[in-house]
Every structure is written in structure tokens, then in C-alpha cells.
Tab-separated table of C-alpha atoms in Angstrom:
chain	number	residue	atom	x	y	z
A	8	UNK	CA	97.761	233.883	153.353
A	9	UNK	CA	93.477	233.782	154.496
A	10	UNK	CA	94.128	235.426	157.653
A	11	UNK	CA	96.299	238.580	156.564
A	12	UNK	CA	94.191	238.786	152.833
A	13	UNK	CA	94.191	241.990	152.877
A	14	UNK	CA	97.413	243.290	153.442
A	15	UNK	CA	99.028	240.742	150.392
A	16	UNK	CA	99.992	241.373	146.945
A	17	UNK	CA	100.822	238.232	145.200
A	18	UNK	CA	102.989	238.240	141.912
A	19	UNK	CA	102.931	235.160	139.349
A	20	UNK	CA	106.240	235.740	137.640
A	21	UNK	CA	107.329	232.464	135.976
A	22	UNK	CA	104.283	230.788	136.188
A	23	UNK	CA	100.078	231.471	135.909
A	24	UNK	CA	97.797	231.289	138.480
A	25	UNK	CA	97.244	227.924	140.885
A	26	UNK	CA	93.188	228.197	141.115
A	27	UNK	CA	93.423	228.013	143.908
A	28	UNK	CA	94.769	231.087	144.493
A	29	UNK	CA	91.225	232.625	142.678
A	30	UNK	CA	89.657	231.139	146.266
A	31	UNK	CA	91.291	233.874	147.815
A	32	UNK	CA	90.661	237.386	149.022
A	33	UNK	CA	93.908	238.441	146.998
A	34	UNK	CA	95.023	240.898	145.212
A	35	UNK	CA	96.342	238.930	142.054
A	36	UNK	CA	98.792	239.842	139.644
A	37	UNK	CA	101.134	238.481	136.395
A	38	UNK	CA	104.530	239.433	135.429
A	39	UNK	CA	103.529	241.132	132.632
A	40	UNK	CA	101.371	243.846	134.187
A	41	UNK	CA	104.280	244.956	134.802
A	42	UNK	CA	105.854	244.239	131.818
A	43	UNK	CA	105.263	245.333	128.040
A	44	UNK	CA	106.527	243.889	124.225
A	45	UNK	CA	109.461	246.360	124.385
A	46	UNK	CA	110.284	245.857	127.563
A	47	UNK	CA	111.049	241.942	126.714
A	48	UNK	CA	112.831	243.322	123.650
A	49	UNK	CA	115.445	245.458	125.496
A	50	UNK	CA	115.347	242.311	128.149
A	51	UNK	CA	116.720	239.532	125.388
A	52	UNK	CA	118.852	242.236	123.704
A	53	UNK	CA	120.945	242.919	126.879
A	54	UNK	CA	121.186	239.623	127.616
A	55	UNK	CA	122.019	238.665	124.305
A	56	UNK	CA	125.130	241.645	124.460
A	57	UNK	CA	126.091	240.847	127.702
A	58	UNK	CA	126.568	236.646	126.899
A	59	UNK	CA	129.234	238.201	123.666
A	60	UNK	CA	130.825	240.285	125.192
A	61	UNK	CA	131.563	239.511	129.317
A	62	UNK	CA	134.362	237.639	127.632
A	63	UNK	CA	135.872	240.138	125.666
A	64	UNK	CA	138.607	240.745	128.454
A	65	UNK	CA	142.556	240.235	127.567
A	66	UNK	CA	144.411	238.579	130.496
A	67	UNK	CA	148.238	239.751	131.472
A	68	UNK	CA	149.450	237.501	128.934
A	69	UNK	CA	147.466	240.163	126.464
A	70	UNK	CA	145.189	236.109	126.023
A	71	UNK	CA	142.291	236.201	126.337
A	72	UNK	CA	140.603	235.353	129.392
A	73	UNK	CA	139.048	232.388	127.790
A	74	UNK	CA	140.984	232.203	124.827
A	75	UNK	CA	142.791	228.159	123.840
A	76	UNK	CA	144.588	227.873	121.050
A	77	UNK	CA	141.818	230.660	119.217
A	78	UNK	CA	138.359	229.163	120.210
A	79	UNK	CA	136.997	231.687	122.831
A	80	UNK	CA	135.342	228.996	125.105
A	81	UNK	CA	132.464	231.590	126.094
A	82	UNK	CA	131.307	231.973	122.807
A	83	UNK	CA	130.258	228.150	123.230
A	84	UNK	CA	128.593	228.913	126.430
A	85	UNK	CA	126.448	231.660	124.819
A	86	UNK	CA	123.467	230.574	124.941
A	87	UNK	CA	123.263	228.605	127.782
A	88	UNK	CA	124.618	232.020	129.458
A	89	UNK	CA	121.749	233.637	127.369
A	90	UNK	CA	119.043	231.703	128.606
A	91	UNK	CA	120.451	231.877	132.896
A	92	UNK	CA	120.616	235.727	132.098
A	93	UNK	CA	117.205	236.708	130.805
A	94	UNK	CA	114.763	235.069	133.913
A	95	UNK	CA	116.403	236.465	136.416
A	96	UNK	CA	117.473	239.922	134.894
A	97	UNK	CA	113.157	239.917	133.683
A	98	UNK	CA	112.372	238.751	137.213
A	99	UNK	CA	114.708	241.364	138.867
A	100	UNK	CA	112.871	243.806	136.433
A	101	UNK	CA	109.631	242.979	137.872
A	102	UNK	CA	110.361	243.457	141.477
A	103	UNK	CA	111.948	246.831	140.977
A	104	UNK	CA	109.046	247.499	139.562
A	105	UNK	CA	106.472	246.047	142.335
A	106	UNK	CA	108.615	247.514	144.907
A	107	UNK	CA	108.780	251.080	143.341
A	108	UNK	CA	104.427	250.572	142.512
A	109	UNK	CA	103.047	249.109	145.671
A	110	UNK	CA	105.729	250.088	148.250
A	111	UNK	CA	105.721	247.264	150.264
A	112	UNK	CA	106.394	246.178	153.664
A	113	UNK	CA	108.591	242.346	152.976
A	114	UNK	CA	108.828	240.255	149.900
A	115	UNK	CA	108.064	237.219	149.982
A	116	UNK	CA	109.114	234.653	147.901
A	117	UNK	CA	108.058	231.281	146.839
A	118	UNK	CA	110.081	228.499	143.772
A	119	UNK	CA	111.956	226.247	144.008
A	120	UNK	CA	115.829	227.065	141.141
A	121	UNK	CA	116.563	230.167	142.767
A	122	UNK	CA	116.423	232.451	139.901
A	123	UNK	CA	113.893	234.966	141.628
A	124	UNK	CA	114.633	234.210	145.043
A	125	UNK	CA	118.457	236.246	143.803
A	126	UNK	CA	116.990	238.835	141.913
A	127	UNK	CA	114.193	239.893	144.804
A	128	UNK	CA	117.494	239.565	147.247
A	129	UNK	CA	119.257	242.246	145.267
A	130	UNK	CA	115.849	244.157	145.501
A	131	UNK	CA	115.342	244.524	148.569
A	132	UNK	CA	119.022	245.291	149.932
A	133	UNK	CA	118.706	248.889	147.287
A	134	UNK	CA	115.194	249.030	148.336
A	135	UNK	CA	116.164	248.114	152.507
A	136	UNK	CA	113.326	245.873	152.413
A	137	UNK	CA	112.577	242.675	154.456
A	138	UNK	CA	112.871	239.362	152.616
A	139	UNK	CA	111.794	236.849	152.826
A	140	UNK	CA	112.792	232.962	151.032
A	141	UNK	CA	110.150	229.395	151.212
A	142	UNK	CA	111.034	227.226	148.582
A	143	UNK	CA	108.074	223.736	147.667
A	144	UNK	CA	111.716	221.325	146.646
A	145	UNK	CA	110.913	218.678	148.562
A	146	UNK	CA	112.791	217.939	151.272
A	147	UNK	CA	114.521	214.742	149.477
A	148	UNK	CA	115.139	215.779	146.009
A	149	UNK	CA	118.744	214.083	145.945
A	150	UNK	CA	117.842	211.392	145.737
A	151	UNK	CA	116.203	211.520	142.734
A	152	UNK	CA	119.161	213.630	141.259
A	153	UNK	CA	121.466	211.358	142.984
A	154	UNK	CA	119.305	207.943	140.963
A	155	UNK	CA	119.780	210.520	137.453
A	156	UNK	CA	124.431	210.766	138.304
A	157	UNK	CA	123.986	206.433	139.227
A	158	UNK	CA	121.834	204.878	135.471
A	159	UNK	CA	123.634	208.199	133.706
A	160	UNK	CA	127.161	206.874	135.002
A	161	UNK	CA	126.267	203.183	135.272
A	162	UNK	CA	124.771	203.921	131.321
A	163	UNK	CA	128.892	205.526	130.809
A	164	UNK	CA	130.482	202.925	132.480
A	165	UNK	CA	128.666	199.962	130.127
A	166	UNK	CA	129.669	201.599	126.445
A	167	UNK	CA	132.899	203.060	127.624
A	168	UNK	CA	133.671	199.501	128.734
A	169	UNK	CA	132.306	197.436	126.046
A	170	UNK	CA	130.716	199.087	123.175
A	171	UNK	CA	133.062	201.550	122.181
A	172	UNK	CA	136.788	199.445	123.398
A	173	UNK	CA	135.599	196.756	120.757
A	174	UNK	CA	135.800	199.376	118.239
A	175	UNK	CA	138.758	201.200	118.205
A	176	UNK	CA	140.158	197.056	118.201
A	177	UNK	CA	138.399	197.733	114.618
A	178	UNK	CA	139.081	201.122	113.946
A	179	UNK	CA	142.951	200.407	114.010
A	180	UNK	CA	142.579	197.486	111.701
A	181	UNK	CA	140.691	199.483	109.442
A	182	UNK	CA	141.839	201.954	108.042
A	183	UNK	CA	139.180	204.180	107.178
A	184	UNK	CA	139.321	208.348	105.479
A	185	UNK	CA	137.702	210.662	104.025
A	186	UNK	CA	134.839	210.037	106.048
A	187	UNK	CA	131.525	211.532	106.696
A	188	UNK	CA	130.456	211.731	110.627
A	189	UNK	CA	126.757	211.728	111.664
A	190	UNK	CA	124.196	212.030	114.153
A	191	UNK	CA	122.402	208.661	114.021
A	192	UNK	CA	119.559	211.171	115.421
A	193	UNK	CA	120.346	213.062	112.602
A	194	UNK	CA	120.425	210.493	110.328
A	195	UNK	CA	116.874	209.070	111.873
A	196	UNK	CA	115.570	212.123	109.703
A	197	UNK	CA	116.424	210.781	106.088
A	198	UNK	CA	114.015	208.571	104.052
A	199	UNK	CA	114.942	207.025	101.118
A	200	UNK	CA	117.937	206.492	99.245
A	201	UNK	CA	120.231	209.242	100.445
A	202	UNK	CA	120.424	207.355	104.034
A	203	UNK	CA	123.834	206.892	102.379
A	204	UNK	CA	126.197	203.218	103.555
A	205	UNK	CA	129.281	205.549	103.460
A	206	UNK	CA	127.684	207.732	106.627
A	207	UNK	CA	129.779	206.410	110.066
A	208	UNK	CA	127.809	207.258	112.939
A	209	UNK	CA	129.406	209.596	115.387
A	210	UNK	CA	127.170	209.961	118.004
A	211	UNK	CA	126.990	213.348	120.137
A	212	UNK	CA	124.985	212.926	123.410
A	213	UNK	CA	126.660	210.692	126.111
A	214	UNK	CA	124.706	207.150	127.312
A	215	UNK	CA	122.635	204.369	125.367
A	216	UNK	CA	120.299	205.365	123.322
A	217	UNK	CA	121.656	206.792	120.366
A	218	UNK	CA	124.748	203.683	120.765
A	219	UNK	CA	122.215	201.535	120.733
A	220	UNK	CA	120.224	202.630	117.453
A	221	UNK	CA	123.609	202.099	115.305
A	222	UNK	CA	123.810	199.336	116.890
A	223	UNK	CA	120.242	197.664	116.435
A	224	UNK	CA	120.467	198.751	112.742
A	225	UNK	CA	124.291	197.337	111.602
A	226	UNK	CA	126.079	200.149	111.943
A	227	UNK	CA	129.382	201.615	112.852
A	228	UNK	CA	129.568	204.178	114.861
A	229	UNK	CA	132.460	206.440	116.417
A	230	UNK	CA	133.294	208.861	119.765
A	231	UNK	CA	134.567	211.629	119.319
A	232	UNK	CA	135.358	209.925	123.220
A	233	UNK	CA	138.753	208.591	122.667
A	234	UNK	CA	141.124	208.187	125.352
A	235	UNK	CA	144.365	210.565	125.663
A	236	UNK	CA	148.628	210.034	126.345
A	237	UNK	CA	149.401	210.823	129.557
A	238	UNK	CA	151.342	213.979	128.276
A	239	UNK	CA	148.565	215.085	126.369
A	240	UNK	CA	145.763	214.322	129.842
A	241	UNK	CA	148.648	217.244	131.233
A	242	UNK	CA	148.809	219.503	129.431
A	243	UNK	CA	145.039	219.349	130.057
A	244	UNK	CA	145.309	219.438	133.537
A	245	UNK	CA	147.360	222.692	133.357
A	246	UNK	CA	145.113	224.407	131.182
A	247	UNK	CA	141.895	223.312	133.829
A	248	UNK	CA	144.860	224.739	136.588
A	249	UNK	CA	145.799	228.376	134.764
A	250	UNK	CA	141.796	228.759	133.640
A	251	UNK	CA	141.144	228.597	137.837
A	252	UNK	CA	143.886	231.017	138.727
A	253	UNK	CA	142.583	233.303	136.228
A	254	UNK	CA	138.718	232.858	137.173
A	255	UNK	CA	140.802	234.145	141.745
A	256	UNK	CA	141.967	236.925	139.181
A	257	UNK	CA	138.756	237.918	138.237
A	258	UNK	CA	136.463	237.273	140.522
A	259	UNK	CA	137.851	239.708	143.012
A	260	UNK	CA	138.339	242.232	139.533
A	261	UNK	CA	136.285	245.206	140.621
A	262	UNK	CA	136.463	246.353	136.556
A	263	UNK	CA	135.204	242.814	135.655
A	264	UNK	CA	132.404	242.985	137.882
A	265	UNK	CA	131.661	246.060	136.552
A	266	UNK	CA	131.141	244.247	133.298
A	267	UNK	CA	127.603	242.830	134.811
A	268	UNK	CA	125.095	245.544	135.581
A	269	UNK	CA	122.027	246.347	134.401
A	270	UNK	CA	119.473	249.619	134.350
A	271	UNK	CA	122.683	250.747	137.370
A	272	UNK	CA	121.525	247.623	139.194
A	273	UNK	CA	125.107	244.936	139.544
A	274	UNK	CA	124.330	241.971	139.022
A	275	UNK	CA	127.265	240.388	139.999
A	276	UNK	CA	125.315	237.991	142.698
A	277	UNK	CA	123.095	236.591	140.132
A	278	UNK	CA	126.114	235.548	137.840
A	279	UNK	CA	128.752	234.689	139.910
A	280	UNK	CA	128.308	231.244	140.530
A	281	UNK	CA	126.711	230.774	137.102
A	282	UNK	CA	131.171	231.996	135.093
A	283	UNK	CA	132.752	230.145	139.077
A	284	UNK	CA	131.224	226.863	136.926
A	285	UNK	CA	132.229	228.302	133.377
A	286	UNK	CA	135.463	227.986	133.996
A	287	UNK	CA	136.014	225.295	136.919
A	288	UNK	CA	133.684	222.269	134.467
A	289	UNK	CA	132.255	223.906	132.179
A	290	UNK	CA	136.050	225.832	130.064
A	291	UNK	CA	137.909	222.635	130.923
A	292	UNK	CA	135.316	220.224	129.636
A	293	UNK	CA	135.644	221.588	125.846
A	294	UNK	CA	139.163	222.045	126.411
A	295	UNK	CA	139.152	218.437	126.274
A	296	UNK	CA	136.586	218.114	123.592
A	297	UNK	CA	138.372	219.925	121.073
A	298	UNK	CA	141.793	218.105	122.278
A	299	UNK	CA	139.816	214.252	121.380
A	300	UNK	CA	138.418	215.740	118.163
A	301	UNK	CA	141.645	216.917	116.513
A	302	UNK	CA	143.725	213.985	118.179
A	303	UNK	CA	140.913	211.581	116.603
A	304	UNK	CA	141.025	213.639	112.679
A	305	UNK	CA	145.334	212.780	112.447
A	306	UNK	CA	144.951	208.999	112.466
A	307	UNK	CA	141.282	209.179	110.508
A	308	UNK	CA	140.174	211.184	107.654
A	309	UNK	CA	137.189	213.710	108.104
A	310	UNK	CA	135.942	214.354	105.326
A	311	UNK	CA	132.528	216.700	106.979
A	312	UNK	CA	130.110	215.917	110.225
A	313	UNK	CA	126.071	216.197	110.527
A	314	UNK	CA	124.384	217.358	112.837
A	315	UNK	CA	120.688	217.432	113.511
A	316	UNK	CA	122.106	220.291	116.245
A	317	UNK	CA	124.052	223.077	116.178
A	318	UNK	CA	123.263	225.376	119.288
A	319	UNK	CA	123.911	223.631	122.193
A	320	UNK	CA	127.566	223.238	124.101
A	321	UNK	CA	129.076	220.106	122.835
A	322	UNK	CA	127.157	220.961	118.693
A	323	UNK	CA	129.596	223.976	118.620
A	324	UNK	CA	132.533	222.866	120.456
A	325	UNK	CA	132.567	219.774	117.992
A	326	UNK	CA	132.007	222.673	114.626
A	327	UNK	CA	134.825	224.700	116.547
A	328	UNK	CA	136.917	222.850	116.660
A	329	UNK	CA	136.636	221.105	113.279
A	330	UNK	CA	136.453	224.275	111.903
A	331	UNK	CA	139.806	225.010	112.753
A	332	UNK	CA	140.893	222.457	110.697
A	333	UNK	CA	138.808	223.301	107.264
A	334	UNK	CA	136.322	220.447	107.854
A	335	UNK	CA	132.451	221.366	106.518
A	336	UNK	CA	129.610	220.723	108.518
A	337	UNK	CA	126.377	220.241	107.974
A	338	UNK	CA	122.957	220.966	110.613
A	339	UNK	CA	119.598	219.353	109.787
A	340	UNK	CA	117.271	220.867	111.174
A	341	UNK	CA	113.388	221.861	110.962
A	342	UNK	CA	113.464	225.668	111.111
A	343	UNK	CA	115.892	228.366	111.837
A	344	UNK	CA	113.711	231.499	114.284
A	345	UNK	CA	114.185	234.745	111.960
A	346	UNK	CA	114.253	236.428	115.595
A	347	UNK	CA	117.209	238.650	115.837
A	348	UNK	CA	117.599	237.822	119.386
A	349	UNK	CA	120.435	235.265	119.233
A	350	UNK	CA	117.566	232.397	118.591
A	351	UNK	CA	119.132	233.316	114.740
A	352	UNK	CA	122.684	232.208	114.471
A	353	UNK	CA	124.102	229.789	113.033
A	354	UNK	CA	127.466	227.690	113.716
A	355	UNK	CA	127.257	225.638	110.275
A	356	UNK	CA	129.242	225.630	107.804
A	357	UNK	CA	125.591	225.302	106.322
A	358	UNK	CA	122.201	224.157	107.360
A	359	UNK	CA	119.317	222.033	105.731
A	360	UNK	CA	115.587	223.027	107.411
A	361	UNK	CA	112.350	220.022	106.366
A	362	UNK	CA	109.258	220.556	107.044
A	363	UNK	CA	106.701	223.706	106.587
A	364	UNK	CA	107.082	227.160	107.425
A	365	UNK	CA	104.981	228.840	109.791
């Protein structure tokens, strides 16, 4: 930068400028210099609308492209997809405005997530400008990822091979009905006599912490991660194959790709990998959990479920699955945002909030 400082303009899109930038004699801008509050709201609303409508398409048989047992599986991934879209659309808009206002000869991106270079690639191609994408991701970053995966796998093996089988044996020999299932972390929010003995802990997240919380308090816990019969597994595998075949059709369908357009700019290249992940991994995982919840209810009657959040994929999947069984749900949370941008949507039957309002 020092060598070409007279020709360089730096725009910080996702962070404040590093301190050492202030010592360089360069033109330094923030993304906020190019976007107004109205622009941010427009991007929020666009992302929210696309998140809620992209899957409202019928396949050749008349079913929704993400439909399973009357549930639109894509509706359970809306929050994640909305967050994915907002940052990328914002980057796209900023880079587009920089190009129009500053008329650069080259775009150089520096990041480690991909959300910036993907947007820059679209704008550079539209304007025939050269693009150089640099990454500050460590060369051996995969070691950290591998470490997390190994730790998670060992944790899963530990509780699936030791704790859960023992509890299943106990449950088979015990008649438990009208169960009130509660997320252990939601239970930790309760105080006084209402930490009811009737509650059965139901760890929502994988791993040991929630199970150890249960065991330390000498409380029985139940997991929805139950084994399925060979017939049920084959049915799920069949659904997986259908979803993947559906993706193969959609990924080459021009009318479907055209749904992903922002201000006459195709953003298909931004979302293609994410949608592939939905059809290949996320939807099969969701339909398996829906099946497990319903299979569990056949054996042990659930009266109600208490959660500490209802916006993430796993909680939303459980809520939608038990809705089909007319089982009420309660979300105990610190508060609900009143912004009309998707964060104000409630999924549980009832929501209880605690703490002081701001």
C-alpha cells in the first residue's frame, strides 16, 4: 500500500479500519459512507422476503419443493438463510456503489469468510474490472476445524454409547406419560419451588454439557436422538434421494435461478452453495429429527415442551413436529425484538420473557 498509496482507496465493509491504516496516506472509507439507514432497511426487507418465498414452488407432482409431511422444511432454516443473505447483499450493494462512484481499475478483496469475494466477483464481471481476492485465513486452518470435529465426535460417542442407552433401558421399563420436557438451560433460568420435579430434562443440543447438567442434579433426561427401525431409516433415505434429485432439477432451471435477483443483478452464484447444503445435508437432518420426535411420542406421551429459544433450526423443527401432534410449546427467553425484520416472529405456542425491558 505504501508503494501505491496515491492510487489506492480502502473500503472497510465488515469492520472498523485497523489502527495501522491510519498511518498510511490513503483514502479510507467505511461501508456506512455508501449506505444510508433506508438502504440497510431495504436490504433487511429484501433478504427477509426472499428467505420466506424462494421455496414457494411446486414440483412436477404438485408438492412444495421442500415439503415433507405438510411441513415446509425451508421455513425451518429461514433465520440462518436470512443472516447468510444480509451480509452478502450488503457487500454487493456497497461494492456496486464504489464501482459506480469511484470508477476503479481493479478490485482487491481481503477476508477469510468468502462473503466479500463472492459479491465482488459478481460486480467485477458485470463491469469488466479485474479482481484479486486475498485471504488472511491461516494456511493450516483445517487443523482447528479437525480438532473441533474430533472433540464433537468423541463427545457424541461418549453419551450415545454410555448415557443414552442406559436411559432408554430405564424408560422401556418405566411407564412415563404426560411428560413435560424442558431444555436443561431453560430449567436453569427457573428459581424457587417452580423448578418442578415433574419436569423431564430434554437436551436440545448435542454434546455433554447439557447431559452433565442433568446428571449433576440427579435428574432423568430424555433425548430425541432415538434409534430408528430399519424400515424407517430406508424411508428417510428415500426422502434424501428425492430431495437431492429435486436439487439437481432446480439447479439447472432458469426460472428457479431467476428468483434470486437483486435489483436486476443475479445473485445465484452467491446462494447456490448454500442451497445445495440445504438439500444435501440440512433437509435430510431435519426430516430425520421430525421422524424421531413423532416416533418418541408414540412410546411416551408428551404433554408439553419448554425451550429457551425458538428461532434456530433444531428448536423450530421440534416445535413444528409437535404442532402436528397438537402438543403445546413454551419459549422462556430474555426478550423479543420488535423490529419488523424477521426477529419478531414467534414460533412456540406461548412465549415468556424475563428481565427488564429496554
